[in-house]
């Protein structure tokens, strides 16, 4: 068997691989960036991308998980309209 018999990676797997490679490159390019920050990113990726959501695109979820800006839950909820039944 050669590697060509498997075909190209599905789009979600390719994006995940690119995210992992990105964080590895960040660690090499910016050695002063703490190892714990990179570990947090990889750990967050693993949490967001668990067995129950195998096809989930993780870019947006990872951005939220790594953000230092606290969410304004009350404001978000106040902007939503309740869905009433018919």
N, CA, C and O atoms as CSV, one atom per row, in Angstrom:
chain,resi,resn,atom,element,x,y,z
A,1,UNK,N,N,0.821,-1.187,0.000
A,1,UNK,CA,C,0.000,0.000,0.000
A,1,UNK,C,C,0.864,1.248,0.000
A,1,UNK,O,O,1.831,1.342,0.755
A,2,UNK,N,N,0.526,2.174,-0.819
A,2,UNK,CA,C,1.240,3.438,-0.778
A,2,UNK,C,C,0.323,4.518,-0.226
A,2,UNK,O,O,-0.883,4.310,-0.090
A,3,UNK,N,N,0.894,5.664,0.090
A,3,UNK,CA,C,0.121,6.738,0.708
A,3,UNK,C,C,-0.899,7.334,-0.245
A,3,UNK,O,O,-1.858,7.964,0.202
A,4,UNK,N,N,-0.719,7.153,-1.541
A,4,UNK,CA,C,-1.654,7.709,-2.506
A,4,UNK,C,C,-2.970,6.945,-2.530
A,4,UNK,O,O,-3.979,7.489,-2.980
A,5,UNK,N,N,-2.992,5.713,-2.063
A,5,UNK,CA,C,-4.223,4.937,-2.098
A,5,UNK,C,C,-5.268,5.460,-1.126
A,5,UNK,O,O,-6.449,5.142,-1.264
A,6,UNK,N,N,-4.859,6.254,-0.148
A,6,UNK,CA,C,-5.799,6.802,0.820
A,6,UNK,C,C,-6.496,8.053,0.312
A,6,UNK,O,O,-7.559,8.404,0.823
A,7,UNK,N,N,-5.947,8.721,-0.654
A,7,UNK,CA,C,-6.550,9.934,-1.187
A,7,UNK,C,C,-6.267,11.136,-0.299
A,7,UNK,O,O,-5.574,11.023,0.712
A,8,UNK,N,N,-6.807,12.284,-0.682
A,8,UNK,CA,C,-6.555,13.496,0.095
A,8,UNK,C,C,-7.289,13.468,1.437
A,8,UNK,O,O,-8.273,12.750,1.613
A,9,UNK,N,N,-6.789,14.259,2.366
A,9,UNK,CA,C,-7.443,14.378,3.668
A,9,UNK,C,C,-8.775,15.096,3.516
A,9,UNK,O,O,-8.886,16.013,2.702
A,10,UNK,N,N,-9.783,14.703,4.277
A,10,UNK,CA,C,-11.010,15.492,4.286
A,10,UNK,C,C,-10.712,16.911,4.766
A,10,UNK,O,O,-9.739,17.138,5.486
A,11,UNK,N,N,-11.539,17.847,4.370
A,11,UNK,CA,C,-11.282,19.263,4.652
A,11,UNK,C,C,-11.119,19.550,6.143
A,11,UNK,O,O,-10.220,20.299,6.524
A,12,UNK,N,N,-11.969,18.973,6.995
A,12,UNK,CA,C,-11.868,19.252,8.428
A,12,UNK,C,C,-10.569,18.715,9.009
A,12,UNK,O,O,-9.951,19.371,9.847
A,13,UNK,N,N,-10.146,17.531,8.575
A,13,UNK,CA,C,-8.889,16.978,9.078
A,13,UNK,C,C,-7.709,17.816,8.608
A,13,UNK,O,O,-6.750,18.010,9.355
A,14,UNK,N,N,-7.767,18.307,7.398
A,14,UNK,CA,C,-6.689,19.148,6.877
A,14,UNK,C,C,-6.597,20.444,7.675
A,14,UNK,O,O,-5.498,20.900,7.990
A,15,UNK,N,N,-7.747,21.043,8.008
A,15,UNK,CA,C,-7.739,22.278,8.804
A,15,UNK,C,C,-7.187,22.034,10.197
A,15,UNK,O,O,-6.427,22.850,10.717
A,16,UNK,N,N,-7.567,20.908,10.809
A,16,UNK,CA,C,-7.047,20.574,12.135
A,16,UNK,C,C,-5.533,20.408,12.092
A,16,UNK,O,O,-4.822,20.892,12.972
A,17,UNK,N,N,-5.053,19.726,11.071
A,17,UNK,CA,C,-3.619,19.523,10.922
A,17,UNK,C,C,-2.910,20.861,10.769
A,17,UNK,O,O,-1.839,21.065,11.342
A,18,UNK,N,N,-3.496,21.768,10.002
A,18,UNK,CA,C,-2.910,23.096,9.835
A,18,UNK,C,C,-2.875,23.852,11.158
A,18,UNK,O,O,-1.910,24.568,11.425
A,19,UNK,N,N,-3.906,23.709,11.994
A,19,UNK,CA,C,-3.908,24.372,13.301
A,19,UNK,C,C,-2.789,23.841,14.191
A,19,UNK,O,O,-2.091,24.613,14.849
A,20,UNK,N,N,-2.624,22.536,14.206
A,20,UNK,CA,C,-1.561,21.940,15.022
A,20,UNK,C,C,-0.195,22.385,14.516
A,20,UNK,O,O,0.674,22.748,15.309
A,21,UNK,N,N,-0.003,22.359,13.202
A,21,UNK,CA,C,1.268,22.809,12.624
A,21,UNK,C,C,1.505,24.275,12.942
A,21,UNK,O,O,2.627,24.671,13.258
A,22,UNK,N,N,0.448,25.089,12.858
A,22,UNK,CA,C,0.570,26.509,13.187
A,22,UNK,C,C,1.111,26.696,14.597
A,22,UNK,O,O,2.054,27.460,14.801
A,23,UNK,N,N,0.518,25.998,15.581
A,23,UNK,CA,C,0.968,26.177,16.961
A,23,UNK,C,C,2.384,25.649,17.170
A,23,UNK,O,O,3.132,26.197,17.981
A,24,UNK,N,N,2.757,24.611,16.462
A,24,UNK,CA,C,4.140,24.135,16.558
A,24,UNK,C,C,5.110,25.166,15.990
A,24,UNK,O,O,6.178,25.393,16.558
A,25,UNK,N,N,4.742,25.790,14.871
A,25,UNK,CA,C,5.594,26.820,14.273
A,25,UNK,C,C,5.682,28.056,15.155
A,25,UNK,O,O,6.736,28.687,15.238
A,26,UNK,N,N,4.582,28.406,15.813
A,26,UNK,CA,C,4.602,29.550,16.730
A,26,UNK,C,C,5.625,29.305,17.831
A,26,UNK,O,O,6.388,30.202,18.190
A,27,UNK,N,N,5.638,28.089,18.362
A,27,UNK,CA,C,6.591,27.755,19.418
A,27,UNK,C,C,8.038,27.861,18.974
A,27,UNK,O,O,8.899,28.271,19.752
A,28,UNK,N,N,8.313,27.494,17.721
A,28,UNK,CA,C,9.681,27.577,17.209
A,28,UNK,C,C,10.066,29.006,16.836
A,28,UNK,O,O,11.203,29.424,17.050
A,29,UNK,N,N,9.119,29.747,16.280
A,29,UNK,CA,C,9.420,31.106,15.833
A,29,UNK,C,C,9.528,32.078,17.000
A,29,UNK,O,O,10.338,33.004,16.965
A,30,UNK,N,N,8.720,31.874,18.027
A,30,UNK,CA,C,8.708,32.767,19.186
A,30,UNK,C,C,9.027,31.972,20.445
A,30,UNK,O,O,8.121,31.636,21.208
A,31,UNK,N,N,10.285,31.671,20.669
A,31,UNK,CA,C,10.637,30.844,21.823
A,31,UNK,C,C,10.322,31.506,23.162
A,31,UNK,O,O,10.198,30.822,24.177
A,32,UNK,N,N,10.193,32.839,23.171
A,32,UNK,CA,C,9.877,33.509,24.430
A,32,UNK,C,C,8.408,33.333,24.816
A,32,UNK,O,O,8.028,33.564,25.963
A,33,UNK,N,N,7.596,32.925,23.856
A,33,UNK,CA,C,6.194,32.640,24.157
A,33,UNK,C,C,6.173,31.439,25.089
A,33,UNK,O,O,6.797,30.414,24.814
A,34,UNK,N,N,5.465,31.573,26.168
A,34,UNK,CA,C,5.534,30.525,27.178
A,34,UNK,C,C,5.003,29.194,26.658
A,34,UNK,O,O,4.069,29.137,25.859
A,35,UNK,N,N,5.620,28.155,27.131
A,35,UNK,CA,C,5.202,26.811,26.749
A,35,UNK,C,C,3.781,26.550,27.221
A,35,UNK,O,O,3.026,25.820,26.578
A,36,UNK,N,N,3.422,27.150,28.350
A,36,UNK,CA,C,2.065,26.934,28.860
A,36,UNK,C,C,1.010,27.535,27.942
A,36,UNK,O,O,-0.098,27.006,27.852
A,37,UNK,N,N,1.335,28.645,27.250
A,37,UNK,CA,C,0.380,29.247,26.313
A,37,UNK,C,C,0.135,28.313,25.132
A,37,UNK,O,O,-1.002,28.156,24.687
A,38,UNK,N,N,1.183,27.704,24.635
A,38,UNK,CA,C,1.038,26.769,23.518
A,38,UNK,C,C,0.309,25.511,23.982
A,38,UNK,O,O,-0.539,24.979,23.266
A,39,UNK,N,N,0.643,25.037,25.182
A,39,UNK,CA,C,-0.053,23.871,25.724
A,39,UNK,C,C,-1.536,24.156,25.908
A,39,UNK,O,O,-2.373,23.286,25.665
A,40,UNK,N,N,-1.866,25.375,26.338
A,40,UNK,CA,C,-3.264,25.759,26.494
A,40,UNK,C,C,-3.985,25.704,25.154
A,40,UNK,O,O,-5.118,25.227,25.072
A,41,UNK,N,N,-3.331,26.189,24.110
A,41,UNK,CA,C,-3.945,26.178,22.778
A,41,UNK,C,C,-4.195,24.753,22.300
A,41,UNK,O,O,-5.276,24.442,21.801
A,42,UNK,N,N,-3.208,23.897,22.451
A,42,UNK,CA,C,-3.352,22.511,21.998
A,42,UNK,C,C,-4.380,21.781,22.861
A,42,UNK,O,O,-5.171,20.986,22.352
A,43,UNK,N,N,-4.366,22.052,24.166
A,43,UNK,CA,C,-5.339,21.447,25.065
A,43,UNK,C,C,-6.754,21.899,24.729
A,43,UNK,O,O,-7.687,21.096,24.742
A,44,UNK,N,N,-6.914,23.189,24.428
A,44,UNK,CA,C,-8.229,23.707,24.045
A,44,UNK,C,C,-8.703,23.067,22.750
A,44,UNK,O,O,-9.883,22.747,22.603
A,45,UNK,N,N,-7.789,22.884,21.821
A,45,UNK,CA,C,-8.131,22.231,20.557
A,45,UNK,C,C,-8.610,20.805,20.814
A,45,UNK,O,O,-9.595,20.358,20.227
A,46,UNK,N,N,-7.912,20.102,21.689
A,46,UNK,CA,C,-8.302,18.727,22.002
A,46,UNK,C,C,-9.664,18.686,22.685
A,46,UNK,O,O,-10.463,17.789,22.419
A,47,UNK,N,N,-9.934,19.651,23.565
A,47,UNK,CA,C,-11.224,19.688,24.263
A,47,UNK,C,C,-12.364,19.987,23.296
A,47,UNK,O,O,-13.396,19.317,23.311
A,48,UNK,N,N,-12.166,21.001,22.455
A,48,UNK,CA,C,-13.207,21.397,21.506
A,48,UNK,C,C,-13.457,20.288,20.496
A,48,UNK,O,O,-14.592,20.051,20.082
A,49,UNK,N,N,-12.401,19.625,20.113
A,49,UNK,CA,C,-12.493,18.582,19.091
A,49,UNK,C,C,-12.479,17.217,19.773
A,49,UNK,O,O,-11.483,16.497,19.701
A,50,UNK,N,N,-13.567,16.863,20.426
A,50,UNK,CA,C,-13.599,15.575,21.114
A,50,UNK,C,C,-14.352,14.544,20.287
A,50,UNK,O,O,-14.780,14.830,19.168
A,51,UNK,N,N,-14.511,13.377,20.822
A,51,UNK,CA,C,-15.112,12.275,20.066
A,51,UNK,C,C,-16.574,12.522,19.720
A,51,UNK,O,O,-17.080,11.958,18.750
A,52,UNK,N,N,-17.259,13.352,20.494
A,52,UNK,CA,C,-18.680,13.574,20.215
A,52,UNK,C,C,-18.901,14.543,19.067
A,52,UNK,O,O,-20.001,14.613,18.519
A,53,UNK,N,N,-17.862,15.298,18.694
A,53,UNK,CA,C,-18.000,16.251,17.587
A,53,UNK,C,C,-16.879,16.051,16.570
A,53,UNK,O,O,-16.069,16.957,16.371
A,54,UNK,N,N,-16.815,14.898,15.929
A,54,UNK,CA,C,-15.665,14.610,15.069
A,54,UNK,C,C,-15.575,15.444,13.799
A,54,UNK,O,O,-14.491,15.564,13.228
A,55,UNK,N,N,-16.664,16.017,13.347
A,55,UNK,CA,C,-16.623,16.761,12.088
A,55,UNK,C,C,-16.715,18.264,12.302
A,55,UNK,O,O,-16.900,19.016,11.346
A,56,UNK,N,N,-16.592,18.694,13.517
A,56,UNK,CA,C,-16.725,20.101,13.849
A,56,UNK,C,C,-15.552,20.914,13.327
A,56,UNK,O,O,-14.397,20.514,13.471
A,57,UNK,N,N,-15.849,22.047,12.725
A,57,UNK,CA,C,-14.810,22.993,12.329
A,57,UNK,C,C,-14.459,23.799,13.571
A,57,UNK,O,O,-15.338,24.420,14.169
A,58,UNK,N,N,-13.205,23.801,13.966
A,58,UNK,CA,C,-12.835,24.308,15.283
A,58,UNK,C,C,-12.244,25.715,15.305
A,58,UNK,O,O,-11.903,26.205,16.381
A,59,UNK,N,N,-12.113,26.374,14.179
A,59,UNK,CA,C,-11.441,27.670,14.166
A,59,UNK,C,C,-12.113,28.679,15.090
A,59,UNK,O,O,-11.447,29.306,15.915
A,60,UNK,N,N,-13.435,28.841,14.957
A,60,UNK,CA,C,-14.134,29.838,15.767
A,60,UNK,C,C,-14.172,29.442,17.235
A,60,UNK,O,O,-13.979,30.290,18.106
A,61,UNK,N,N,-14.417,28.171,17.524
A,61,UNK,CA,C,-14.462,27.719,18.907
A,61,UNK,C,C,-13.104,27.880,19.580
A,61,UNK,O,O,-13.033,28.256,20.751
A,62,UNK,N,N,-12.036,27.601,18.856
A,62,UNK,CA,C,-10.698,27.743,19.412
A,62,UNK,C,C,-10.380,29.209,19.674
A,62,UNK,O,O,-9.742,29.540,20.673
A,63,UNK,N,N,-10.821,30.082,18.785
A,63,UNK,CA,C,-10.609,31.518,18.978
A,63,UNK,C,C,-11.280,31.981,20.273
A,63,UNK,O,O,-10.696,32.755,21.031
A,64,UNK,N,N,-12.498,31.512,20.525
A,64,UNK,CA,C,-13.218,31.877,21.745
A,64,UNK,C,C,-12.538,31.263,22.967
A,64,UNK,O,O,-12.402,31.923,23.997
A,65,UNK,N,N,-12.116,30.016,22.860
A,65,UNK,CA,C,-11.486,29.336,23.989
A,65,UNK,C,C,-10.177,29.994,24.401
A,65,UNK,O,O,-9.825,29.974,25.580
A,66,UNK,N,N,-9.451,30.573,23.457
A,66,UNK,CA,C,-8.149,31.168,23.759
A,66,UNK,C,C,-8.222,32.669,24.016
A,66,UNK,O,O,-7.213,33.285,24.358
A,67,UNK,N,N,-9.391,33.259,23.856
A,67,UNK,CA,C,-9.535,34.700,24.031
A,67,UNK,C,C,-9.395,35.094,25.496
A,67,UNK,O,O,-9.830,34.369,26.391
A,68,UNK,N,N,-8.787,36.244,25.727
A,68,UNK,CA,C,-8.693,36.771,27.087
A,68,UNK,C,C,-9.801,37.777,27.364
A,68,UNK,O,O,-9.885,38.318,28.466
A,69,UNK,N,N,-10.643,38.029,26.381
A,69,UNK,CA,C,-11.757,38.960,26.551
A,69,UNK,C,C,-12.923,38.198,27.173
A,69,UNK,O,O,-13.381,37.206,26.607
A,70,UNK,N,N,-13.411,38.648,28.332
A,70,UNK,CA,C,-14.522,37.930,28.963
A,70,UNK,C,C,-15.825,38.154,28.191
A,70,UNK,O,O,-16.096,39.273,27.754
A,71,UNK,N,N,-16.625,37.112,28.022
A,71,UNK,CA,C,-17.891,37.279,27.310
A,71,UNK,C,C,-18.887,38.070,28.152
A,71,UNK,O,O,-18.908,37.957,29.378
A,72,UNK,N,N,-19.700,38.860,27.487
A,72,UNK,CA,C,-20.746,39.626,28.176
A,72,UNK,C,C,-22.063,38.874,27.984
A,72,UNK,O,O,-22.877,39.210,27.124
A,73,UNK,N,N,-22.241,37.854,28.807
A,73,UNK,CA,C,-23.378,36.948,28.674
A,73,UNK,C,C,-24.702,37.688,28.824
A,73,UNK,O,O,-25.621,37.473,28.033
A,74,UNK,N,N,-24.812,38.563,29.835
A,74,UNK,CA,C,-26.065,39.290,30.051
A,74,UNK,C,C,-26.415,40.137,28.832
A,74,UNK,O,O,-27.575,40.195,28.426
A,75,UNK,N,N,-25.421,40.788,28.254
A,75,UNK,CA,C,-25.668,41.614,27.069
A,75,UNK,C,C,-26.098,40.747,25.886
A,75,UNK,O,O,-27.027,41.097,25.159
A,76,UNK,N,N,-25.422,39.624,25.699
A,76,UNK,CA,C,-25.791,38.722,24.609
A,76,UNK,C,C,-27.220,38.210,24.773
A,76,UNK,O,O,-27.981,38.145,23.808
A,77,UNK,N,N,-27.572,37.850,25.999
A,77,UNK,CA,C,-28.920,37.335,26.255
A,77,UNK,C,C,-29.975,38.417,26.078
A,77,UNK,O,O,-31.071,38.134,25.595
A,78,UNK,N,N,-29.663,39.646,26.458
A,78,UNK,CA,C,-30.645,40.729,26.334
A,78,UNK,C,C,-30.918,41.075,24.873
A,78,UNK,O,O,-31.972,41.629,24.557
A,79,UNK,N,N,-29.995,40.759,23.991
A,79,UNK,CA,C,-30.167,41.065,22.579
A,79,UNK,C,C,-30.934,39.972,21.828
A,79,UNK,O,O,-31.293,40.150,20.664
A,80,UNK,N,N,-31.180,38.863,22.484
A,80,UNK,CA,C,-31.905,37.759,21.845
A,80,UNK,C,C,-33.391,37.868,22.143
A,80,UNK,O,O,-33.789,38.250,23.244
A,81,UNK,N,N,-34.196,37.532,21.166
A,81,UNK,CA,C,-35.641,37.558,21.335
A,81,UNK,C,C,-36.111,36.148,21.665
A,81,UNK,O,O,-35.675,35.173,21.053
A,82,UNK,N,N,-37.001,36.057,22.638
A,82,UNK,CA,C,-37.521,34.751,23.030
A,82,UNK,C,C,-38.320,34.146,21.884
A,82,UNK,O,O,-39.044,34.845,21.174
A,83,UNK,N,N,-38.179,32.857,21.718
A,83,UNK,CA,C,-38.923,32.147,20.669
A,83,UNK,C,C,-40.209,31.614,21.292
A,83,UNK,O,O,-40.180,30.707,22.123
A,84,UNK,N,N,-41.318,32.179,20.885
A,84,UNK,CA,C,-42.598,31.745,21.453
A,84,UNK,C,C,-43.226,30.703,20.538
A,84,UNK,O,O,-43.063,30.745,19.318
A,85,UNK,N,N,-43.944,29.773,21.146
A,85,UNK,CA,C,-44.593,28.739,20.334
A,85,UNK,C,C,-45.861,29.296,19.700
A,85,UNK,O,O,-46.402,30.301,20.161
A,86,UNK,N,N,-46.322,28.657,18.670
A,86,UNK,CA,C,-47.495,29.133,17.920
A,86,UNK,C,C,-48.771,28.816,18.640
A,86,UNK,O,O,-49.852,29.144,18.152
